[in-house]
Short mmCIF file of C-alpha atoms in Angstrom, two decimals:
data_model
loop_
_atom_site.label_atom_id
_atom_site.label_comp_id
_atom_site.label_asym_id
_atom_site.label_seq_id
_atom_site.Cartn_x
_atom_site.Cartn_y
_atom_site.Cartn_z
CA MET A 1 104.44 117.31 78.25
CA GLY A 2 106.04 116.67 81.19
CA PHE A 3 104.57 119.72 82.98
CA ILE A 4 101.35 119.07 82.03
CA GLU A 5 102.08 115.03 83.12
CA ASP A 6 103.15 116.20 86.41
CA ILE A 7 99.82 118.10 87.20
CA LYS A 8 97.94 115.52 85.90
CA THR A 9 99.92 113.16 87.97
CA VAL A 10 99.03 115.67 91.40
CA PHE A 11 94.61 115.46 90.25
CA GLU A 12 95.27 111.28 90.42
CA ARG A 13 96.60 111.40 93.91
CA ASP A 14 95.43 114.21 95.27
CA PRO A 15 92.09 114.48 96.42
CA ALA A 16 92.50 117.74 97.87
CA ALA A 17 93.71 119.12 94.17
CA ARG A 18 90.61 121.32 93.00
CA SER A 19 92.07 123.56 90.00
CA VAL A 20 95.13 123.66 88.02
CA ILE A 21 96.03 127.33 89.78
CA GLU A 22 95.66 125.44 93.12
CA VAL A 23 97.98 122.76 92.22
CA LEU A 24 100.55 125.39 90.42
CA THR A 25 100.68 127.92 93.87
CA CYS A 26 100.37 125.52 96.61
CA TYR A 27 101.86 122.82 95.92
CA PRO A 28 105.53 122.95 97.38
CA GLY A 29 106.31 118.77 95.76
CA LEU A 30 105.72 120.32 92.81
CA ARG A 31 107.69 122.71 92.76
CA ALA A 32 110.84 121.12 93.79
CA ILE A 33 110.53 118.45 91.29
CA TRP A 34 110.52 121.28 88.61
CA LEU A 35 113.48 123.00 90.23
CA HIS A 36 115.28 119.62 90.59
CA ARG A 37 114.61 119.08 86.53
CA ILE A 38 116.44 122.40 86.42
CA ALA A 39 119.55 121.44 89.28
CA HIS A 40 119.78 117.65 87.37
CA PHE A 41 120.34 118.69 84.29
CA LEU A 42 123.42 121.85 85.36
CA TRP A 43 124.59 118.89 87.41
CA LYS A 44 125.41 116.86 84.17
CA LYS A 45 126.77 119.12 82.72
CA GLY A 46 129.31 119.72 85.33
CA LEU A 47 127.51 122.93 86.42
CA ARG A 48 127.47 121.54 90.55
CA LEU A 49 127.58 124.79 92.36
CA PRO A 50 124.79 126.52 90.42
CA ALA A 51 122.88 122.99 90.57
CA ARG A 52 124.15 122.92 94.17
CA MET A 53 122.69 126.39 94.37
CA ILE A 54 119.31 125.76 92.83
CA SER A 55 118.49 122.63 95.30
CA GLU A 56 119.36 124.89 98.39
CA PHE A 57 116.77 127.53 96.81
CA SER A 58 114.28 124.94 96.24
CA ARG A 59 114.46 123.07 99.89
CA PHE A 60 114.42 126.80 101.58
CA ILE A 61 110.88 127.88 99.78
CA ASN A 62 109.50 124.36 99.26
CA GLY A 63 111.04 122.03 102.67
CA ILE A 64 112.34 119.66 100.34
CA GLU A 65 115.62 118.53 100.17
CA ILE A 66 116.57 117.04 96.66
CA HIS A 67 120.26 116.43 95.69
CA PRO A 68 121.05 117.78 92.17
CA GLY A 69 122.78 114.61 91.14
CA ALA A 70 119.43 112.36 92.37
CA GLN A 71 117.93 110.11 89.27
CA ILE A 72 114.02 110.46 89.52
CA GLY A 73 111.38 109.26 86.84
CA ARG A 74 108.67 110.47 85.35
CA ARG A 75 105.17 110.77 86.97
CA PHE A 76 107.09 110.99 90.68
CA PHE A 77 104.72 112.89 93.15
CA ILE A 78 105.52 114.12 96.95
CA ASP A 79 102.27 114.31 98.79
CA HIS A 80 102.58 117.54 101.83
CA GLY A 81 106.62 117.15 101.50
CA THR A 82 107.56 119.17 104.24
CA GLY A 83 110.84 117.12 105.37
CA VAL A 84 111.38 115.03 102.44
CA VAL A 85 115.45 114.48 101.72
CA ILE A 86 116.61 112.45 98.59
CA GLY A 87 120.20 111.64 98.20
CA GLU A 88 122.77 112.13 95.82
CA THR A 89 123.27 108.83 94.71
CA THR A 90 119.42 108.09 94.62
CA ILE A 91 117.48 106.32 91.80
CA ILE A 92 113.95 106.53 91.59
CA GLY A 93 111.61 104.94 89.39
CA ASP A 94 108.40 106.28 87.49
CA ASP A 95 105.30 106.38 88.88
CA CYS A 96 106.63 107.20 92.89
CA THR A 97 105.18 108.36 95.69
CA LEU A 98 106.67 110.15 98.76
CA PHE A 99 104.67 111.18 102.01
CA GLN A 100 106.21 113.70 104.39
CA GLY A 101 109.31 113.22 106.48
CA VAL A 102 110.83 110.62 103.80
CA THR A 103 114.37 109.92 103.97
CA LEU A 104 116.09 108.35 101.05
CA GLY A 105 119.72 108.57 102.38
CA GLY A 106 122.57 106.58 103.36
CA THR A 107 124.19 104.49 105.72
CA GLY A 108 127.64 106.21 106.15
CA LYS A 109 130.41 108.30 104.47
CA GLU A 110 131.07 105.80 101.62
CA LYS A 111 132.06 106.87 97.93
CA GLY A 112 130.47 106.05 95.07
CA LYS A 113 126.71 104.73 95.06
CA ARG A 114 125.71 104.90 98.58
CA HIS A 115 121.88 105.62 98.37
CA PRO A 116 118.56 103.76 97.25
CA THR A 117 117.43 102.61 94.23
CA LEU A 118 113.52 102.74 93.90
CA GLY A 119 111.72 100.79 91.22
CA ASN A 120 108.14 102.05 89.66
CA GLY A 121 105.53 102.53 91.36
CA VAL A 122 107.02 102.09 94.78
CA VAL A 123 104.79 104.39 97.37
CA VAL A 124 106.52 104.87 100.78
CA GLY A 125 104.87 106.48 103.78
CA ALA A 126 105.33 109.56 106.30
CA GLY A 127 108.55 109.79 108.09
CA ALA A 128 109.44 106.34 106.59
CA LYS A 129 113.83 106.14 106.10
CA VAL A 130 114.90 104.11 103.03
CA LEU A 131 118.65 104.18 103.65
CA GLY A 132 121.71 102.72 101.81
CA ASN A 133 122.31 101.36 98.22
CA ILE A 134 119.83 99.21 98.27
CA THR A 135 117.11 98.33 95.66
CA ILE A 136 113.19 98.33 96.76
CA GLY A 137 111.32 96.90 94.06
CA ASP A 138 108.45 97.51 91.62
CA ASN A 139 105.43 98.08 93.62
CA VAL A 140 106.66 98.20 96.90
CA ARG A 141 104.97 99.50 99.52
CA ILE A 142 106.80 101.17 102.59
CA GLY A 143 104.40 101.55 105.59
CA ALA A 144 104.86 105.28 107.99
CA GLY A 145 107.76 105.06 110.04
CA SER A 146 108.89 102.36 108.87
CA VAL A 147 113.28 101.49 108.34
CA VAL A 148 114.24 99.57 105.71
CA VAL A 149 117.92 99.10 105.33
CA ARG A 150 117.83 95.69 103.13
CA SER A 151 116.38 95.63 99.61
CA VAL A 152 112.52 94.53 98.91
CA PRO A 153 111.77 92.13 96.29
CA PRO A 154 108.45 93.56 94.18
CA ASN A 155 104.72 93.69 94.93
CA CYS A 156 105.79 93.85 98.92
CA THR A 157 104.51 95.87 101.42
CA VAL A 158 107.34 96.58 104.20
CA VAL A 159 107.13 97.79 107.48
CA GLY A 160 108.55 98.36 111.00
CA VAL A 161 111.88 99.46 112.60
CA PRO A 162 113.83 97.36 111.30
CA GLY A 163 111.21 97.24 107.88
CA ARG A 164 109.67 93.64 107.74
CA ILE A 165 107.61 92.40 104.58
CA VAL A 166 104.09 91.80 106.05
CA ARG A 167 102.43 90.77 102.66
CA ARG A 168 103.62 89.44 99.19
CA ARG A 169 101.62 89.54 95.77
CA GLU A 170 102.57 87.55 92.89
CA LYS A 171 101.61 90.56 91.02
CA ARG A 172 101.11 94.51 91.05
CA PRO A 173 98.53 95.66 93.91
CA LYS A 174 95.26 97.07 92.79
CA GLU A 175 96.10 100.22 94.72
CA THR A 176 97.62 103.08 93.79
CA ILE A 177 98.34 104.59 97.20
CA LEU A 178 98.77 102.87 100.72
CA ASP A 179 96.55 102.52 102.88
CA HIS A 180 98.46 103.23 106.35
CA GLY A 181 95.25 102.60 108.81
CA ASN A 182 95.05 99.08 107.20
CA LEU A 183 98.57 97.36 107.39
CA PRO A 184 99.26 94.29 109.50
CA ASP A 185 102.02 94.56 112.70
CA PRO A 186 104.68 92.34 112.62
CA ILE A 187 105.56 92.32 116.21
CA VAL A 188 101.68 91.92 117.37
CA GLU A 189 101.74 89.04 114.49
CA MET A 190 104.49 86.99 116.77
CA LEU A 191 103.13 87.72 119.91
CA ARG A 192 99.21 86.32 118.83
CA GLN A 193 101.37 83.05 117.66
CA LEU A 194 103.52 83.45 120.87
CA GLU A 195 100.59 83.13 122.79
CA GLU A 196 98.97 80.51 120.88
CA GLN A 197 101.93 77.97 121.58
CA ILE A 198 101.89 78.92 124.81
CA ASN A 199 98.46 78.34 125.42
CA LYS A 200 98.76 74.69 123.60
CA LEU A 201 101.66 74.09 125.62
CA ASN A 202 99.74 74.55 128.79
CA LYS A 203 96.91 72.71 127.14
CA HIS A 204 99.46 69.41 127.00
CA LEU A 205 100.89 69.90 130.66
CA ALA A 206 97.37 70.36 132.00
CA GLU A 207 96.05 67.00 130.24
CA TYR A 208 99.85 65.42 131.31
CA ASP A 209 98.35 66.45 135.03
CA ILE A 210 95.05 65.16 134.74
CA GLN A 211 96.91 61.63 133.38
CA ARG A 212 99.25 61.46 136.01
CA GLU A 213 96.46 61.48 138.56
CA ASP A 214 94.76 59.04 137.20
CA PHE A 215 97.46 56.93 137.39
#
């Protein structure tokens, strides 16, 4: 059932998928997930070297690096996938999506849990980096190119370097995939607010000068 579910997930999240044969032969993200399941099984059995060898083989043929120790939930989808890196202690919930170039990595050489935990329904945009032992809540959207180094509560949208919350929702968003072309820019918004404050200040100064002249 897991294999069938994975194939259905591809059709649900990628409009370019046209046939089962195409999905089986032309989707490196799907191959990487299946090989990871084998490697993860061996890793849990204590067969660390064979597990690492499978993960290295997967990286070589798919361009996607998933450490065999990473824990990945159901209906996980990697879109395109080239350059995706998932660290050893990463935990990924159900229904998550990663785009190409995403890194779920650590921030140093510390031992133990040192990689992110992603809740259910998380979408991470192309080239984004999620670093350290942080928690990304359910249904969070992370914009392309963002660098997230702090935990994010559920139902938020994060963009920028470092990542900033630009949108909060009380419930799960309706969209299943992040609309990269319609994300607010926190820097532009901050500059806009600063411009408004400067214009108000200039207006008050002009009114003050007029009052002095009348006096």
